[in-house]
Coordinates of C-alpha atoms and ligand atoms in Angstrom, one line a residue:
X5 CA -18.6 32.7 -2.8
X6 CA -21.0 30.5 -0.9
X7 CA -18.9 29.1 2.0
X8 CA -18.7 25.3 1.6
X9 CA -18.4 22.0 4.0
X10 CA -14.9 20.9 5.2
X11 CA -12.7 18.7 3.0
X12 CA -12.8 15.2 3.3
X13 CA -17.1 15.6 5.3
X14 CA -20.2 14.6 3.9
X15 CA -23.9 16.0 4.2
X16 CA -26.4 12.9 4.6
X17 CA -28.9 14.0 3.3
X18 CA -33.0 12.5 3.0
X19 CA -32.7 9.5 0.3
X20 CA -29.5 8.8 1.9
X21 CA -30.3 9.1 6.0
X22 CA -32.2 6.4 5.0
X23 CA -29.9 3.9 4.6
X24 CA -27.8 4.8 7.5
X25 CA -30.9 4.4 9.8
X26 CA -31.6 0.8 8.3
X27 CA -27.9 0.2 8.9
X28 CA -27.8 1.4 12.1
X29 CA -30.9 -0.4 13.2
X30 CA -29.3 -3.6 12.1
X31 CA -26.6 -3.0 14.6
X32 CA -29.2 -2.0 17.7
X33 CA -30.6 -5.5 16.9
X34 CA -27.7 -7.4 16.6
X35 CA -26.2 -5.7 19.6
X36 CA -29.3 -6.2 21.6
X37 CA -29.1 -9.8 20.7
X38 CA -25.8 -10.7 22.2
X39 CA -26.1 -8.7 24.9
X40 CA -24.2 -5.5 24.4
X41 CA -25.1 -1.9 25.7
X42 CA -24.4 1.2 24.0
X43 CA -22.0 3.9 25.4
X44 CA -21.8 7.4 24.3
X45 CA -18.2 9.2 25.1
X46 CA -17.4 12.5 24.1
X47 CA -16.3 14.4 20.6
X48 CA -13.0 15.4 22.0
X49 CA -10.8 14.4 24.6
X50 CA -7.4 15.2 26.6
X51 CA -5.1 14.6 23.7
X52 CA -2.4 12.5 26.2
X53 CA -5.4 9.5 26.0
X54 CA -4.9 9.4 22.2
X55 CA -1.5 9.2 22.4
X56 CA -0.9 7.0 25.2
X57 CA -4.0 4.7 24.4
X58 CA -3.5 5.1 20.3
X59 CA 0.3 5.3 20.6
X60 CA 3.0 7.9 19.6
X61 CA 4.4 5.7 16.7
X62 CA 0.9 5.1 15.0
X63 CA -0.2 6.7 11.5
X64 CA -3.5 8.4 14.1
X65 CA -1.0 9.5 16.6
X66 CA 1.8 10.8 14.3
X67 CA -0.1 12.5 11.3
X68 CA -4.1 12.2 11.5
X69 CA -5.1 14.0 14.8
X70 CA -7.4 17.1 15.0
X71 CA -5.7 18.7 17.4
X72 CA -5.9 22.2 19.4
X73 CA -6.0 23.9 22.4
X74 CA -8.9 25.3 23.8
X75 CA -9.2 28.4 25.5
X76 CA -8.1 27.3 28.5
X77 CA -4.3 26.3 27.3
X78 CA -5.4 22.4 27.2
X79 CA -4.4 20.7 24.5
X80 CA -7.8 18.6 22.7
X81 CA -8.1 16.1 20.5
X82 CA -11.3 15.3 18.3
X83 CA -11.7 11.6 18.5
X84 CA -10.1 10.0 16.2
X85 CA -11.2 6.1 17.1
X86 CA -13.0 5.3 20.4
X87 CA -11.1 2.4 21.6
X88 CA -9.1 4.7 24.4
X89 CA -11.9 6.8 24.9
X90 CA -14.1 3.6 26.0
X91 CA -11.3 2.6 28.0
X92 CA -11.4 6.0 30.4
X93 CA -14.9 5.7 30.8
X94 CA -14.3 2.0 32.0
X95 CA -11.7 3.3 34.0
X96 CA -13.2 7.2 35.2
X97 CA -16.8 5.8 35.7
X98 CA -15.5 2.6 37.7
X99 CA -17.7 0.1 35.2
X100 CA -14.9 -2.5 36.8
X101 CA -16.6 -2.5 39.7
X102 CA -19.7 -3.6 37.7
X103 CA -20.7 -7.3 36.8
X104 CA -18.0 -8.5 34.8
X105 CA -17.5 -8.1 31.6
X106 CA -18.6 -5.0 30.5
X107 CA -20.0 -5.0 27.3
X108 CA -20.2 -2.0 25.2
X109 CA -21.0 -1.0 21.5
X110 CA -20.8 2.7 20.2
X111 CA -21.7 4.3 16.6
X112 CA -20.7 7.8 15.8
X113 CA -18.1 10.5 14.0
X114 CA -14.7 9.3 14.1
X115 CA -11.9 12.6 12.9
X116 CA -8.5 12.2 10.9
X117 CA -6.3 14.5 9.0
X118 CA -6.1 12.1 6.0
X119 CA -6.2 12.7 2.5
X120 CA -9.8 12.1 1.3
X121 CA -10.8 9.9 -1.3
X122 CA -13.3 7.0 -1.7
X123 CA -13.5 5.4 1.2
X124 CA -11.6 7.7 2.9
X125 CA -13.0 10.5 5.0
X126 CA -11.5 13.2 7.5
X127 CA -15.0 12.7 9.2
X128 CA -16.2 9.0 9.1
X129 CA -18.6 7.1 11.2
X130 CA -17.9 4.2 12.9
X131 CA -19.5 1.6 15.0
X132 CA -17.5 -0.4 17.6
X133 CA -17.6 -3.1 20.1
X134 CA -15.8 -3.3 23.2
X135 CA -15.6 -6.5 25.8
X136 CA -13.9 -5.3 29.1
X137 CA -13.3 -8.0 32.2
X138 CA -12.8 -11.2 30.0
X139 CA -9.5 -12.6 28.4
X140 CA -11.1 -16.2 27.5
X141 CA -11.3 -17.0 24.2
X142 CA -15.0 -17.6 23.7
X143 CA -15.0 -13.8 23.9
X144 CA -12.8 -13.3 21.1
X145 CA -14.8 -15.5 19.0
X146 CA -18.0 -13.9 20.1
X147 CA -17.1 -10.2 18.9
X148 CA -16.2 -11.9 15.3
X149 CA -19.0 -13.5 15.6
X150 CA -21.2 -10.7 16.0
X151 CA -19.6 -9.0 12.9
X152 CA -20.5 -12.2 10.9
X153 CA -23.9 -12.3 12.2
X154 CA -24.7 -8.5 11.3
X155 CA -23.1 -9.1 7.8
X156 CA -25.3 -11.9 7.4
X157 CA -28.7 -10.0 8.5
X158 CA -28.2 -7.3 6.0
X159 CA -27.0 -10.0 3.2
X160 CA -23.5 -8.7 2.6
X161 CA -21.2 -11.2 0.1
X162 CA -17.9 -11.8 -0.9
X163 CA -16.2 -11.3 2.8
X164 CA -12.9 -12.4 3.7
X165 CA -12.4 -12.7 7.9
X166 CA -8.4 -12.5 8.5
X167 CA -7.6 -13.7 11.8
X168 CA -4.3 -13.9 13.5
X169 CA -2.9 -13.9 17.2
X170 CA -0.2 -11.6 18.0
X171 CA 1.0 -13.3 20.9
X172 CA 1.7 -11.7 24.1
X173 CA 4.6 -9.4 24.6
X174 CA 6.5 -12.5 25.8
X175 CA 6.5 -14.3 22.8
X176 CA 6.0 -11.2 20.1
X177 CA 9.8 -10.1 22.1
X178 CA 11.0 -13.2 20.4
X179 CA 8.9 -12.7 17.1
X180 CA 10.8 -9.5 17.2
X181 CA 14.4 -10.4 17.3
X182 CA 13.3 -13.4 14.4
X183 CA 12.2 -11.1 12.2
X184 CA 15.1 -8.4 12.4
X185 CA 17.5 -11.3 11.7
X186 CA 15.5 -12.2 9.0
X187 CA 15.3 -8.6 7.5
X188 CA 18.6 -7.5 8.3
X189 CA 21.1 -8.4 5.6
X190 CA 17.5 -6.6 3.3
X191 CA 17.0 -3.7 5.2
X192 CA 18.0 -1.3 2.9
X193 CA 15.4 -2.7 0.1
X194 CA 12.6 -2.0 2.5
X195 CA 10.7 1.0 1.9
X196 CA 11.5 4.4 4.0
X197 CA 8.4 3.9 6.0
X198 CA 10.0 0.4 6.9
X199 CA 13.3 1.4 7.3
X200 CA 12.0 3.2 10.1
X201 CA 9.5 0.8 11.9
X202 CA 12.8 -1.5 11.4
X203 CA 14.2 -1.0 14.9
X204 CA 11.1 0.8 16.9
X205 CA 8.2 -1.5 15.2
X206 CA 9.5 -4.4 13.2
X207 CA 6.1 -6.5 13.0
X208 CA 4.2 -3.7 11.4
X209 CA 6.1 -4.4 8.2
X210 CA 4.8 -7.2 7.7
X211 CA 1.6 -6.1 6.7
X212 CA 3.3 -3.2 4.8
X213 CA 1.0 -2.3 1.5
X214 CA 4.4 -1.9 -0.7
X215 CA 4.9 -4.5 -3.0
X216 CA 8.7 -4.6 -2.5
X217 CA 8.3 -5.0 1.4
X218 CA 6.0 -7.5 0.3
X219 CA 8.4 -9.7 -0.9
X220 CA 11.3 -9.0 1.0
X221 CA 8.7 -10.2 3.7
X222 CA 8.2 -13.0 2.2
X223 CA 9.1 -16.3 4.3
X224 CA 9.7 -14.4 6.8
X225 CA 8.7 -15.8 10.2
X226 CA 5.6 -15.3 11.5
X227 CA 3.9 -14.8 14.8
X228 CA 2.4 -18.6 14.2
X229 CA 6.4 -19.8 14.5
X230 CA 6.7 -18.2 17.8
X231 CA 3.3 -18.1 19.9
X232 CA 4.3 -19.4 23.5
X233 CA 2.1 -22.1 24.4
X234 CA -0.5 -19.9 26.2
X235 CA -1.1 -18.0 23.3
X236 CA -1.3 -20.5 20.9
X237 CA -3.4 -22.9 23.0
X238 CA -5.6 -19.7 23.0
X239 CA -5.4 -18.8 19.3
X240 CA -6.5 -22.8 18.5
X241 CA -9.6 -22.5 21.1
X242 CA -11.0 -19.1 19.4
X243 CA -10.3 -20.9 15.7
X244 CA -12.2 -24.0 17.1
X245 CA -15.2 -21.6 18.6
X246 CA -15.7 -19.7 15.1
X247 CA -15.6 -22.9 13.1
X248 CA -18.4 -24.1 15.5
X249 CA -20.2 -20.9 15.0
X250 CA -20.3 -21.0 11.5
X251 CA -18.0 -18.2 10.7
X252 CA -15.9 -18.3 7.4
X253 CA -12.6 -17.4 8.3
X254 CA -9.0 -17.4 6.9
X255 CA -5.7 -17.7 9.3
X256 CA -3.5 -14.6 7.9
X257 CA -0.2 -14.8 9.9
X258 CA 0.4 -11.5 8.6
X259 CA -2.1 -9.5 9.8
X260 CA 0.0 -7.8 12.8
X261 CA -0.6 -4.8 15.2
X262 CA 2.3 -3.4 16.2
X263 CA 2.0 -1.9 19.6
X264 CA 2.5 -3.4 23.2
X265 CA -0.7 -3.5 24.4
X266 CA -1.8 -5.2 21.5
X267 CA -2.4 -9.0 22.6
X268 CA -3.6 -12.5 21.2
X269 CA -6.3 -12.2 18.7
X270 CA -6.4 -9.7 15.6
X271 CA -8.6 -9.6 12.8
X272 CA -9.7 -7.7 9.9
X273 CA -12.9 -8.1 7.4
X274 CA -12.4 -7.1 4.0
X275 CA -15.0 -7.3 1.1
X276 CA -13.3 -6.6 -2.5
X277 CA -15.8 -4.8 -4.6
X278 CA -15.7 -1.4 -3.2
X279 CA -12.0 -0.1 -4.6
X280 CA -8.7 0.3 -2.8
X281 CA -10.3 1.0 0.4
X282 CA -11.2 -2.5 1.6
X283 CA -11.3 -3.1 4.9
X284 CA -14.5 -2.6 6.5
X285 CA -14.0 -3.4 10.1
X286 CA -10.8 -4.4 12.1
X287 CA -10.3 -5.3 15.7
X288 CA -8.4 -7.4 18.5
X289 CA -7.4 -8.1 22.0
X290 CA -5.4 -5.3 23.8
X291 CA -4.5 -6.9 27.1
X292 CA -2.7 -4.2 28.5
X293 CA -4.2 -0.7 27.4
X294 CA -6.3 -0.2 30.4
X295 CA -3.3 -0.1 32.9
X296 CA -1.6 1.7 30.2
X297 CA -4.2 4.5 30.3
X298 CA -3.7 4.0 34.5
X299 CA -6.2 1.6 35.0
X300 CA -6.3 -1.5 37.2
X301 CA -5.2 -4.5 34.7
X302 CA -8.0 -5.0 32.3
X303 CA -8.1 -7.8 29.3
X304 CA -9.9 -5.7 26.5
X305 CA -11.4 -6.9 23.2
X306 CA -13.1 -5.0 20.6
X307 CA -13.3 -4.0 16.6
X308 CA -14.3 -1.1 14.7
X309 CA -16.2 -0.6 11.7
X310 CA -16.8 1.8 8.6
X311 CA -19.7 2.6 8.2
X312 CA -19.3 4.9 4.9
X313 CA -17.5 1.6 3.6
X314 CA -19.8 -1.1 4.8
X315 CA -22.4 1.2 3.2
X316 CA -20.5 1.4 -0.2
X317 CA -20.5 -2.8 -0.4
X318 CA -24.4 -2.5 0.7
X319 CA -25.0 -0.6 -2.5
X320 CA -22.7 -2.1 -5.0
X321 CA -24.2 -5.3 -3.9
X322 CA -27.7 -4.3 -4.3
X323 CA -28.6 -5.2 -0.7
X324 CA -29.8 -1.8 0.9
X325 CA -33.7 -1.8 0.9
X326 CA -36.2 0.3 -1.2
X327 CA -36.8 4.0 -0.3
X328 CA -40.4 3.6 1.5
X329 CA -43.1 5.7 0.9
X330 CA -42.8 8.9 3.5
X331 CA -46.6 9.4 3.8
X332 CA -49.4 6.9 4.3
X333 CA -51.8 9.7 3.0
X334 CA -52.1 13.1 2.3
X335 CA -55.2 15.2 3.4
X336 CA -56.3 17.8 0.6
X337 CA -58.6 20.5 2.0
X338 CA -59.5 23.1 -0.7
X339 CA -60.6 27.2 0.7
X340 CA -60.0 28.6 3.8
X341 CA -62.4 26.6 6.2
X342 CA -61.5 23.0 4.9
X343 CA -57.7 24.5 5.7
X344 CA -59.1 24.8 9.3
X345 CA -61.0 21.4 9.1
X346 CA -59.1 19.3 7.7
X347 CA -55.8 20.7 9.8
X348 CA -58.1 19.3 12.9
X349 CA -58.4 16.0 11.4
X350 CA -54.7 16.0 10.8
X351 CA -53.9 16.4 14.2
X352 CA -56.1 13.9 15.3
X353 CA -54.9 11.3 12.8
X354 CA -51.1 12.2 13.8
X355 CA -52.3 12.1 17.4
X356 CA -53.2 8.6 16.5
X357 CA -49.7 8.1 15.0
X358 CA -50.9 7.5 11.9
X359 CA -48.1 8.7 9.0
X360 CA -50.2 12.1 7.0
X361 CA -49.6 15.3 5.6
X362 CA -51.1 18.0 4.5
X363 CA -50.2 21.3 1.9
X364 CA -48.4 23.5 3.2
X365 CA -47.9 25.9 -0.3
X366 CA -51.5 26.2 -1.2
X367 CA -51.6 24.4 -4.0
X368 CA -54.3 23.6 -6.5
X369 CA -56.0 20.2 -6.4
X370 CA -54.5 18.9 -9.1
X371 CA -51.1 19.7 -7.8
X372 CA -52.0 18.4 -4.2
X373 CA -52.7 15.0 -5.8
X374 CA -49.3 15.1 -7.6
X375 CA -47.6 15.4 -4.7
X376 CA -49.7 12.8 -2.8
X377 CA -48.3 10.5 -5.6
X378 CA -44.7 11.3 -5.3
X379 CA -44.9 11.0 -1.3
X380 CA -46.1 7.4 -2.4
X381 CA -49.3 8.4 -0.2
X382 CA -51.8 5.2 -0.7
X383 CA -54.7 7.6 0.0
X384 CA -56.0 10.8 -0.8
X385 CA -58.1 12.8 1.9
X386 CA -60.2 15.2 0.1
X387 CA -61.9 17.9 2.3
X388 CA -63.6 20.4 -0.4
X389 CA -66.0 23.6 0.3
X390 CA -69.1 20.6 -0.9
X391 CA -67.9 18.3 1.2
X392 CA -67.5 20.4 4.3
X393 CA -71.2 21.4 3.6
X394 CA -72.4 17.8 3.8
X395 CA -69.8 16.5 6.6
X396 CA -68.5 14.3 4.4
X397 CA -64.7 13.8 3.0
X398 CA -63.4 11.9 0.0
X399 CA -61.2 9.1 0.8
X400 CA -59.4 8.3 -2.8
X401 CA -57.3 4.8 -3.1
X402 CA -54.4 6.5 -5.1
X403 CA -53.9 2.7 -6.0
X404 CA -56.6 2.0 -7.3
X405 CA -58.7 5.6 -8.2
X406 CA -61.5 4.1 -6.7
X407 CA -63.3 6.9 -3.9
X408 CA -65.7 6.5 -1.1
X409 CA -67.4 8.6 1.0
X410 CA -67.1 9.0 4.7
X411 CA -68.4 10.8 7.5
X412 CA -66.5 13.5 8.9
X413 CA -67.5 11.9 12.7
X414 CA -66.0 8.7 11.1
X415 CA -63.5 10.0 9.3
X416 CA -60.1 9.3 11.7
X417 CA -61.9 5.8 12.7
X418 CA -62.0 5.2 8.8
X419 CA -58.7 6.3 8.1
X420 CA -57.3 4.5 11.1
X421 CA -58.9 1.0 10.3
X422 CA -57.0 1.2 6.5
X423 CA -53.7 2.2 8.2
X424 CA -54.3 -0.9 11.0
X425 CA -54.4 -2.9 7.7
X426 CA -51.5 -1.6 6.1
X427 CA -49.5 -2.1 8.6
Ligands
ATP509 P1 -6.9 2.0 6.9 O1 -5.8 1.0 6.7 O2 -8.0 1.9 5.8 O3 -6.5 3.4 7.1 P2 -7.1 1.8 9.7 O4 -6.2 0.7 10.1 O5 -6.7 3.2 9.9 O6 -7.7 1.6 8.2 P3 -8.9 1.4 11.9 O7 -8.3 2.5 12.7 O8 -8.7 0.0 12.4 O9 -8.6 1.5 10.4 O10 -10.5 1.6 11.8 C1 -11.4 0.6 11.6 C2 -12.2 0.8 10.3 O11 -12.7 2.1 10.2 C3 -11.5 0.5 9.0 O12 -11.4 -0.8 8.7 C4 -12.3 1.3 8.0 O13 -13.4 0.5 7.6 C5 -12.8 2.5 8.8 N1 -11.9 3.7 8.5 C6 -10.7 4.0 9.0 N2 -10.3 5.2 8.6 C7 -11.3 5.7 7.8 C8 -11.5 6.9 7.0 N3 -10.6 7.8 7.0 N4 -12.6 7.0 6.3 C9 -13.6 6.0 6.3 N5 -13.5 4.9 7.0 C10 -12.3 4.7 7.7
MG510 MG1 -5.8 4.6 8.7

């Protein structure tokens, strides 16, 4: 049997690549716009950053890692998100000692042992922002601001921004102890998952996906009932930023992130039409993960997004653009000199950077001009034995059918003045 790819990987293949490339030039530009750099970490990593800078109690940590050990007895983990992984660069490559902040944005493979359905891959692509060396809130609302703005370039609809703030560990402590009152006397109607993150991880059930939790939850207090006045002074400056820029948001107290080093502002985009799967980018303030992946005390803020799921909404939506044509012409030389002719002329027009191609199955005329057609070539470059005799070619407006003659001296110059116009 033919061996086949992994479960839960996709080929991208040409009619496809496409629209990733038109995506992902939409995030160069926006990036370039406000000022972010790319970074480029590596596929795997020491499997202790994933779990101190994930965290042992989280779904990535606990059940989705690709892990092994390499030859050398070290335990490796593919990267499963990049938020640690940016962090140890910061850290490693001293970017602290840099102008202040650092600002970062990454796109690439992201690898987790789930189970694989729509929307849900074990290899995935994301692309990420990261602010390190800034705690104020204008930065918060810039990162959700730069999602907004790329949503808006490429036209996306029907987008709900959650926002929340978490608090710092000072007043989530006091969340904490709220909640478990709250729960207490219900704890046994929770589901097992929630039994469970009752005493180690409380405020994750909150934003359980089990209807029951749900409504035990329900009335239950939220981080907004206990934000210590730094935090909420914070949280009411980043509201009052995003309002000013413009950026359609709702206030979802129960959008939580459980762990420590999780801080202030969290939020998630989600956009309804493309199934069960519908968050397409999530992202927050984590305060305290650089010291806790031993760096000097860092405020961090950053998001990632799915790309296979921002994708998905593109298309249901109608809003990724028209395949364009892959050639601007197609030279047709016909016998073996032509072939050695016209193959000069072709390097001189690529040379030139102009977009042509030539056969390469020695086909017939008739077939050559088929193909032209599908390539959605605008011109045929026709290079017979006659011609050749009279240094002359036949340019053909596939548009139109209308053909001129051209000397072969002129020929590139020709060609080169239609493309100019083209373009
Ligand atoms: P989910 O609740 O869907 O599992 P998550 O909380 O694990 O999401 P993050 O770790 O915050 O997601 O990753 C950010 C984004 O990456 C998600 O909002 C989603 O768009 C995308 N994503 C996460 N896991 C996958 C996956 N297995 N396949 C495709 N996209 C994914
Ligand atoms: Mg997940």
């Amino acid at each position: 049997m033919a061996i086949q790819r992994p479960k839960g990987t996709q080929d991208l293949l040409p009619g496809t690549i496409e629209q990733w490339q038109y995506f992902e030039e939409a995030i160069r530009s926006v990036c370039r716009d406000f000022g972010y750099e790319e970074i480029r970490t590596p596929m795997f990593e020491a499997t202790e950053l994933f779990q101190r800078g994930v965290g042992q109690t989280t779904d990535i940590v606990k059940k989705e890692m690709y892990t092994f050990k390499d030859k050398g007895d070290r335990s490796m983990t593919l990267r499963p998100e990049l938020t640690a992984s940016v962090c140890r660069a910061y850290v490693e490559d001293k970017l602290y000692g840099q102008p202040q902040p650092v600002k970062l944005y990454y796109v690439g493979p992201m690898f987790r042992y789930e189970r694989p359905q729509s929307g849900r891959f074990r290899q995935f692509h994301q692309f990420g922002v990261e602010v390190l060396g800034a705690d104020q809130p204008i930065v918060d609302a810039e990162v959700i601001s730069l999602v907004w703005n790329l949503y808006q370039r490429l036209g996306l609809k029907g987008l709900e921004v959650h926002v929340n703030s978490v608090g710092c560990p000072v007043c989530r402590a006091r969340h904490r102890e709220q909640l478990q009152d709250f729960l207490a006397s219900r704890k046994n109607e929770l589901c097992s998952d929630c039994q469970e993150r009752f005493d180690r991880n409380p405020l994750r059930i909150l934003d359980c996906k089990n209807t029951t939790c749900q409504s035990v939850t329900e009335g239950a207090p939220t981080t907004k009932d206990t934000l210590c006045e730094d935090c909420s002074s914070h949280f009411e400056r980043v509201l009052a930023l995003l309002e000013r820029a413009g950026v359609v948001y709702k206030v979802n107290p129960r959008l939580v992130r459980g762990l420590d080093y999780y801080t202030k502002t969290a939020f998630e985009v989600m956009v309804d039409e493309i199934g069960a799967q519908s968050a397409i980018c999530g992202g927050g303030r984590y305060d305290k993960l650089v010291e806790e992946i031993g760096g000097p005390p860092t405020p961090g803020i950053g998001f990632a997004m799915g790309i296979e799921r921002v994708l998905a909404a593109l298309q249901v939506q109608n809003k990724l653009p028209e395949a364009e044509p892959k050639q601007f012409g197609m030279l047709i030389a016909l016998g073996e000199k032509a072939q050695i002719e016209g193959f000069a002329l072709l390097s001189a027009l690529r040379g030139q950077g102009i977009p042509v191609g030539m056969d390469l199955l020695g086909r017939s005329l008739k077939n050559q001009l088929k193909s032209a057609n599908r390539q959605g070539a605008s011109y045929a470059f026709i290079l017979g034995e006659e011609e050749l005799a009279q240094n002359v070619m036949v340019i053909k407006d596939l548009t139109s059918g209308e053909q001129t003659e051209v000397s072969l001296s002129d020929a590139v110059n020709e060609i080169s003045k239609k493309y100019q116009r083209g373009v």
